[in-house]
């Protein structure tokens, strides 16, 4: 490093700053500068690929961590107290000692932070040292380096199944079409493959790729976190610009699939990559209990201030009553006593210091510990483990475990949540004829083979059957991958640790392999049909001779939605095998063995407004422009033009195919099948030409592009010819009815919000027990606001009449509501909202059909806000994300549909049935444990602090503590801290079997639950009572005696320990070895530490004098008699009430238990 | 730290990547094994702890256990209560106030005047033997030795005999650390300064003859205070250690002359000083002054007769509405007389028994459901 003038350094730094902040960046290749010093590198201003996610550095850990921690109000409070203690007028203890609690809490938190940071450091290091290939000019080849060595401007080669180290502009792939597939599961959780295309013409690629030939400049935008957007171009030396979008960008963290290797130019590295910019921390949700808790902390503050005011006032009166200065009143150094009012003003603050532990600061630390342990137990529950996918439950939100115990409403998605979302092709209706797939008849096959052979021989004539299956095979966005390039999970752990927002790699690939193929394998006789009825393949050698390995057996289809994959497999089962798909062409192998290469002219992708998708292809034989459309039945039916004229003639049947098909569709829906309609349209060349101009214009539009593109799609999708319809079965997940039954018994209302049609939803509703035969099902499907109003009014009136009827005192109206999206919109309008909410309060279950993601979240929000209830939303797809985020608890089901739902969720489970144990057992436990622990904590602090408070009445309100300050700190820190934490982690008020067997027990947590206003104040009052007993029993015994201060404090402290621990023992419902060890250990620790301290501390802690006091007390029988008496008197009322509740509770449990069986 | 393995740019075939840095894979069979193993890698441990199925004991609070339990506790408490009450009743206590509030009281003249060593005497008569061992206390009322600043006003290191703290007392003693002319005060602080300085002698008048009752002042302080916590500096004579220091402002004599009769009972280990320095917990307290020496006539305590306490009245208490008294008491295993504890045990014991009876009635009437 040569010496450079500071001015030059500053100038360089400024230039770097400007380069980084610039809206556009110009990047050059590093290769010409290889080996030069840093100052000469063209891209030196941009961050390197080494990442650092650690918050702290080794050197500045302490100041930075302290800064972080002082953001917490509680810590500031404590520090304020310490500062108060350093003011001589108000200090209660030696200033140094007052530092101890805050130091302990700060250092505990710091240790936790340091550990977490160290873990981040380790994962950073692991990532930074991952291998990758960078082109080196010197060696004329790609050499292996680490990720951290990658710089902007480098050429990096990635090979199949490898994770991409930085954001690369794709320049070359091994694929002749310049295509590279990536899997973005690490970024957005979607497991389907995405295509990326290389920027062509900027490098020599023949015969091999030469990075050195790259002479252009890459201009790109400033880094941003939008994963689906990238703007940039490559400016060649001849000033020609080649545009590049997101379709040419390989994102860091993605995995290369199905592509042997690819080379890219590094545009963003390290922290500027899109994945790192997306890497935001975990979300913070506040639980209901915590909100309640904060109110109670506020009450504690009021209580503290009241007590301090009493102390100050008492001190004032005490001083005023003094006729002259008594010998024990020490004047300050000046020799002049403060006036009583000033002295009592100071005393107020001294009292705050003395009674500070009334605000349970350690409570927050303890709650965090308890929640972490609760999450440990939840994630380790073997019942919530799914063998099939090898996945545990994931807890993403760490601080709302207790909310699981208070749920009143569950909003569930249907597909993938209640059902498997493993689509099985069941039936189809082609040209008005219904064919069940299950008992697969040769009929359909024969028809296909006949038509397909005929269509080949007379290629002019197309046939509906052929078209139907061709549409199934073509009209989709399925990606074909070969079994040979099997996906291997490459260092999944590494990847998981960087991309924090994706904690777990999705284990379930949506690749339909052997087992799923079984569903589609036409049974028995089809083999015969195939061999006899079809021409042997050898006569028609595959046209794709350059891919010899491509046989239909090792094909896998990867689809964004499982329906698509199911349809493609179904088509394959009938001989229409989708062989490959590139952006421009689709090749399909016909049953005859012939391979047809369709030129794909355009794909009109699916959107939720149109609810359909289309593919415009050019038939290789007829050269016709054909549009195949697939979509929701209502979306297709309204676009139908003239019926299929030829078909009608053929069958000699005048019936309207559309009506017949509609009837079939209704049948399918009643069976709970998912229905899709398939249609086609032949587009004349002229129309196509005209349309494609519009289309191109729309695609090129900058403003309002989405709308324009959609409009062009709508333009073309008219006058469709119905080919047929399909029915796909989506089986219910196991134990769904059972789970729903249990949840309902637990007082939880289950709603289903689905995008499916009402018939399907109602069917599933009956299947999973949401609707029952004797239920009154109200079907709300109103087109007009006024009808909607009428229905609501009538139903509410009926409910009122029913409830008013004296015969129905014990029963409630079993009413369920089925409502569709359109009606829901009206019902949620401001003037009907209240009536709607009033109605649904009476409904046992509500099914909302055909709702959009936004409506889903709207419903959740309305119920949550209007009824003030705890809500839980469960879903698996991207359309559930809104709802999941709107609810108090979002449950993601890691299923077939990507990971967005899981990403957005607070808890991710793999099966719906897991909800039962999660809520009924873990929810109940977490809630009662935490609620009881918090109440106990308040009690504990108040009870202990009040001992000091009562003493103030006997020491002239001078803030004297009769307990050694160290022992006071130890008391809170060691002797009585572990038992409540253990109580919060391990207490089991009711066994898991009982909770699962008697779901009604869950109701204890709902609404106000265990932790309510009264419980808090009852325990505070109990604390006052117990502290009174604990103080006044020794007081009355030692009144007028020669007892000294610290000897007086010892039985107080000891009996306080026993009272506080035994109080907890009354609350503990079941004792395990751990309980015994911790409880007895705490008592033992108290005696050991106090004895040791009393033996060692001769002059260590003036003015206190603990020396040999416990020892001498323990020789005195009075000590034991006092401890026993105050413990028994203090706990007698609670014990008695507890016994009564125990008997009462036992009675209720056994009564409900009897009712159950 | 990484190896650089050179690969041809053109022929990267998937099989080669196995030999690359960090992921040296084996043959496909071992890979398969790994895969199978990892198939259930996420499976939680099925242990009693992680599954929250540790063997647990639930306290069974059936009536068959609780009612007898309550009866037993109640009876035990009643037993203890009776024992305590009987013991407490057997303790004799004699309290004599000598503040001198009323005009008729013997020390009223002394309480009015500010004379040093004002003398007054109290007479009392014992009809029966005051059972020994008899302890002689002085008592103060409305005296807040537990006042915070008062309690802090001492220097433990000085009292431990550390000479360096003789010349510079701790600031906690302030304003009793230096006198007006900046001489260090030893022992410093408010507690020492306010030491109780009334003295008492006890005489018995038997058939006109006055007999002084022997009082024993040894061992009235805590053993640990005398031997561990408080020490005189190891300087002989003791007086030299106090060179350059002054006595506390309100003291008549310096610390090394507290007991003229016993040279070893001086300095910081003076028994009266130690007793005073151990601060009382409550504003009404007594402190041990002397024991009646169990010798001669006083073998069994104080015999019946007329007694006189001669008091050297110095300590002012009336100014802050305080009171002074002398107390004679004998002690038992439970210390001084205290009726409260015995009564409390009796009450709680009876309450337990009553509660168990109530529960029994309820039980007999409704039959608790846990016994099917």
Coordinates of C-alpha atoms in Angstrom, one line a residue, chain A residues 619-841:
Chain A
X619 CA -50.8 -26.0 -34.7
X620 CA -47.8 -27.6 -36.4
X621 CA -49.9 -29.5 -39.0
X622 CA -52.9 -27.4 -39.6
X623 CA -51.0 -24.2 -39.1
X624 CA -54.0 -22.7 -37.4
X625 CA -53.7 -20.2 -34.6
X626 CA -55.4 -22.0 -31.7
X627 CA -56.2 -20.5 -28.4
X628 CA -56.7 -23.0 -25.5
X629 CA -58.3 -21.6 -22.4
X630 CA -58.7 -23.2 -19.1
X631 CA -60.4 -21.6 -16.1
X632 CA -63.2 -21.5 -13.5
X633 CA -66.5 -22.7 -15.0
X634 CA -68.3 -19.4 -14.6
X635 CA -65.4 -17.6 -16.1
X636 CA -65.5 -19.8 -19.2
X637 CA -69.2 -20.3 -19.6
X638 CA -70.0 -16.6 -20.1
X639 CA -67.5 -16.4 -22.9
X640 CA -68.8 -19.3 -24.9
X641 CA -69.6 -18.5 -28.5
X642 CA -71.5 -20.9 -30.8
X643 CA -71.4 -24.5 -29.7
X644 CA -69.1 -26.9 -31.4
X645 CA -70.9 -27.3 -34.6
X646 CA -69.1 -30.2 -36.0
X647 CA -69.5 -32.2 -32.8
X648 CA -73.2 -31.7 -32.8
X649 CA -73.6 -33.0 -36.2
X650 CA -71.4 -35.9 -35.4
X651 CA -73.5 -37.0 -32.5
X652 CA -76.7 -36.1 -34.2
X653 CA -77.6 -34.6 -30.9
X654 CA -79.2 -31.2 -30.7
X655 CA -78.7 -30.8 -27.0
X656 CA -76.8 -27.9 -25.8
X657 CA -73.4 -29.1 -24.7
X658 CA -73.0 -26.2 -22.4
X659 CA -76.1 -27.0 -20.4
X660 CA -75.1 -30.6 -20.1
X661 CA -71.6 -29.7 -19.1
X662 CA -73.0 -27.3 -16.6
X663 CA -75.1 -30.1 -15.1
X664 CA -72.0 -32.3 -14.9
X665 CA -70.1 -29.4 -13.3
X666 CA -72.8 -29.1 -10.7
X667 CA -72.6 -32.8 -10.0
X668 CA -68.8 -32.5 -9.6
X669 CA -69.2 -29.6 -7.2
X670 CA -71.6 -31.5 -5.1
X671 CA -69.1 -34.3 -4.8
X672 CA -66.6 -31.8 -3.6
X673 CA -64.5 -31.9 -6.8
X674 CA -62.7 -28.9 -8.1
X675 CA -63.9 -28.0 -11.5
X676 CA -62.3 -26.4 -14.5
X677 CA -63.6 -25.8 -17.9
X678 CA -61.6 -26.3 -21.0
X679 CA -62.3 -24.3 -24.1
X680 CA -60.7 -23.5 -27.4
X681 CA -60.9 -20.9 -30.1
X682 CA -59.4 -20.9 -33.5
X683 CA -58.1 -17.5 -34.4
X684 CA -57.8 -16.4 -37.9
X685 CA -54.5 -15.1 -39.0
X686 CA -55.8 -11.6 -39.6
X687 CA -57.3 -11.4 -36.1
X688 CA -54.1 -12.6 -34.6
X689 CA -52.0 -10.1 -36.5
X690 CA -54.2 -7.3 -35.4
X691 CA -54.3 -8.5 -31.8
X692 CA -50.6 -9.1 -31.6
X693 CA -49.9 -5.5 -32.4
X694 CA -52.1 -4.4 -29.5
X695 CA -50.5 -7.0 -27.3
X696 CA -47.0 -5.8 -28.1
X697 CA -48.1 -2.2 -27.4
X698 CA -49.6 -3.3 -24.1
X699 CA -46.5 -5.2 -23.1
X700 CA -44.3 -2.2 -23.9
X701 CA -46.5 0.2 -22.0
X702 CA -44.9 1.7 -19.0
X703 CA -47.9 3.1 -17.2
X704 CA -50.8 0.9 -16.3
X705 CA -49.1 -2.1 -18.0
X706 CA -51.0 -4.8 -16.0
X707 CA -54.4 -3.4 -16.9
X708 CA -53.5 -3.1 -20.6
X709 CA -52.1 -6.6 -20.7
X710 CA -55.2 -7.9 -19.1
X711 CA -57.4 -6.0 -21.5
X712 CA -55.7 -7.6 -24.4
X713 CA -56.2 -11.0 -22.9
X714 CA -59.9 -10.3 -22.5
X715 CA -60.1 -9.2 -26.1
X716 CA -58.9 -12.5 -27.4
X717 CA -60.8 -14.7 -25.0
X718 CA -64.2 -14.4 -26.6
X719 CA -66.4 -16.7 -28.5
X720 CA -64.8 -19.7 -27.0
X721 CA -65.8 -23.2 -27.9
X722 CA -66.4 -25.4 -24.9
X723 CA -64.4 -28.6 -25.0
X724 CA -65.3 -30.1 -21.7
X725 CA -64.7 -29.9 -18.0
X726 CA -62.6 -31.7 -15.5
X727 CA -63.3 -32.7 -11.9
X728 CA -60.3 -32.9 -9.6
X729 CA -60.6 -34.3 -6.3
X730 CA -58.9 -32.8 -3.3
X731 CA -59.1 -35.2 -0.4
X732 CA -59.7 -34.1 3.1
X733 CA -56.7 -34.3 5.3
X734 CA -56.8 -37.0 8.0
X735 CA -58.6 -36.3 11.2
X736 CA -60.1 -33.0 10.0
X737 CA -63.7 -33.7 11.1
X738 CA -62.4 -34.9 14.5
X739 CA -60.2 -31.8 14.9
X740 CA -63.1 -29.5 14.0
X741 CA -65.4 -31.3 16.3
X742 CA -62.9 -30.9 19.2
X743 CA -62.2 -27.2 18.4
X744 CA -66.0 -26.5 18.4
X745 CA -66.4 -28.3 21.7
X746 CA -63.6 -26.0 23.0
X747 CA -65.8 -23.1 22.2
X748 CA -64.0 -22.0 19.1
X749 CA -66.0 -21.0 16.1
X750 CA -64.5 -22.3 12.9
X751 CA -65.0 -20.4 9.7
X752 CA -64.0 -21.5 6.3
X753 CA -62.9 -18.9 3.8
X754 CA -62.4 -20.3 0.4
X755 CA -62.1 -19.2 -3.2
X756 CA -64.1 -22.2 -4.3
X757 CA -67.6 -22.2 -5.4
X758 CA -70.4 -22.6 -2.7
X759 CA -71.4 -26.1 -3.8
X760 CA -67.8 -27.4 -3.3
X761 CA -67.5 -25.5 0.0
X762 CA -70.8 -26.8 1.3
X763 CA -69.8 -30.3 0.4
X764 CA -66.5 -30.0 2.2
X765 CA -68.3 -28.4 5.0
X766 CA -70.5 -31.5 5.4
X767 CA -67.5 -33.8 5.0
X768 CA -65.5 -32.2 7.7
X769 CA -68.4 -31.8 10.1
X770 CA -68.7 -28.1 9.9
X771 CA -72.2 -28.4 8.7
X772 CA -74.5 -31.0 10.1
X773 CA -77.6 -32.5 8.7
X774 CA -79.9 -31.0 11.4
X775 CA -78.3 -27.6 11.0
X776 CA -80.2 -24.7 9.6
X777 CA -78.0 -23.6 6.8
X778 CA -78.6 -20.1 5.6
X779 CA -77.4 -19.6 2.1
X780 CA -76.8 -16.0 1.4
X781 CA -76.3 -15.2 -2.2
X782 CA -77.8 -11.9 -3.0
X783 CA -77.2 -9.8 -6.0
X784 CA -78.7 -6.7 -4.6
X785 CA -78.0 -4.8 -1.4
X786 CA -81.7 -4.9 -0.6
X787 CA -82.0 -8.7 -0.7
X788 CA -79.0 -8.9 1.5
X789 CA -80.6 -6.6 4.0
X790 CA -83.8 -8.6 3.9
X791 CA -82.0 -11.9 4.5
X792 CA -80.1 -10.5 7.4
X793 CA -83.2 -8.9 9.0
X794 CA -85.3 -12.0 8.6
X795 CA -82.7 -14.3 10.0
X796 CA -82.0 -12.1 12.9
X797 CA -85.7 -11.9 13.6
X798 CA -85.9 -15.7 13.5
X799 CA -83.0 -16.0 15.9
X800 CA -84.7 -13.6 18.2
X801 CA -88.0 -15.5 18.0
X802 CA -86.3 -18.7 18.6
X803 CA -84.4 -17.5 21.7
X804 CA -87.6 -15.8 23.0
X805 CA -89.5 -19.1 22.8
X806 CA -89.6 -20.6 26.3
X807 CA -89.4 -24.1 24.8
X808 CA -85.9 -23.4 23.6
X809 CA -84.3 -22.3 26.8
X810 CA -81.7 -25.1 26.9
X811 CA -81.1 -25.4 23.3
X812 CA -79.5 -23.0 20.9
X813 CA -80.4 -22.6 17.3
X814 CA -77.9 -24.6 15.2
X815 CA -77.4 -22.2 12.4
X816 CA -74.8 -22.1 9.8
X817 CA -74.2 -19.5 7.2
X818 CA -72.9 -19.9 3.7
X819 CA -72.1 -16.7 2.0
X820 CA -70.4 -15.9 -1.3
X821 CA -67.9 -13.2 -2.1
X822 CA -70.3 -10.8 -3.8
X823 CA -72.8 -11.0 -1.0
X824 CA -70.1 -10.7 1.6
X825 CA -69.0 -7.4 0.1
X826 CA -72.5 -6.1 0.6
X827 CA -72.8 -7.6 4.1
X828 CA -69.5 -5.9 5.1
X829 CA -70.7 -2.5 3.8
X830 CA -70.9 0.0 6.7
X831 CA -74.7 0.0 7.0
X832 CA -75.1 -3.8 7.1
X833 CA -71.9 -4.6 9.0
X834 CA -73.4 -4.5 12.5
X835 CA -76.4 -6.7 11.5
X836 CA -74.0 -9.1 9.8
X837 CA -71.8 -9.4 12.8
X838 CA -74.9 -9.8 15.0
X839 CA -76.0 -12.7 12.8
X840 CA -72.7 -14.5 12.6
X841 CA -72.4 -14.4 16.4

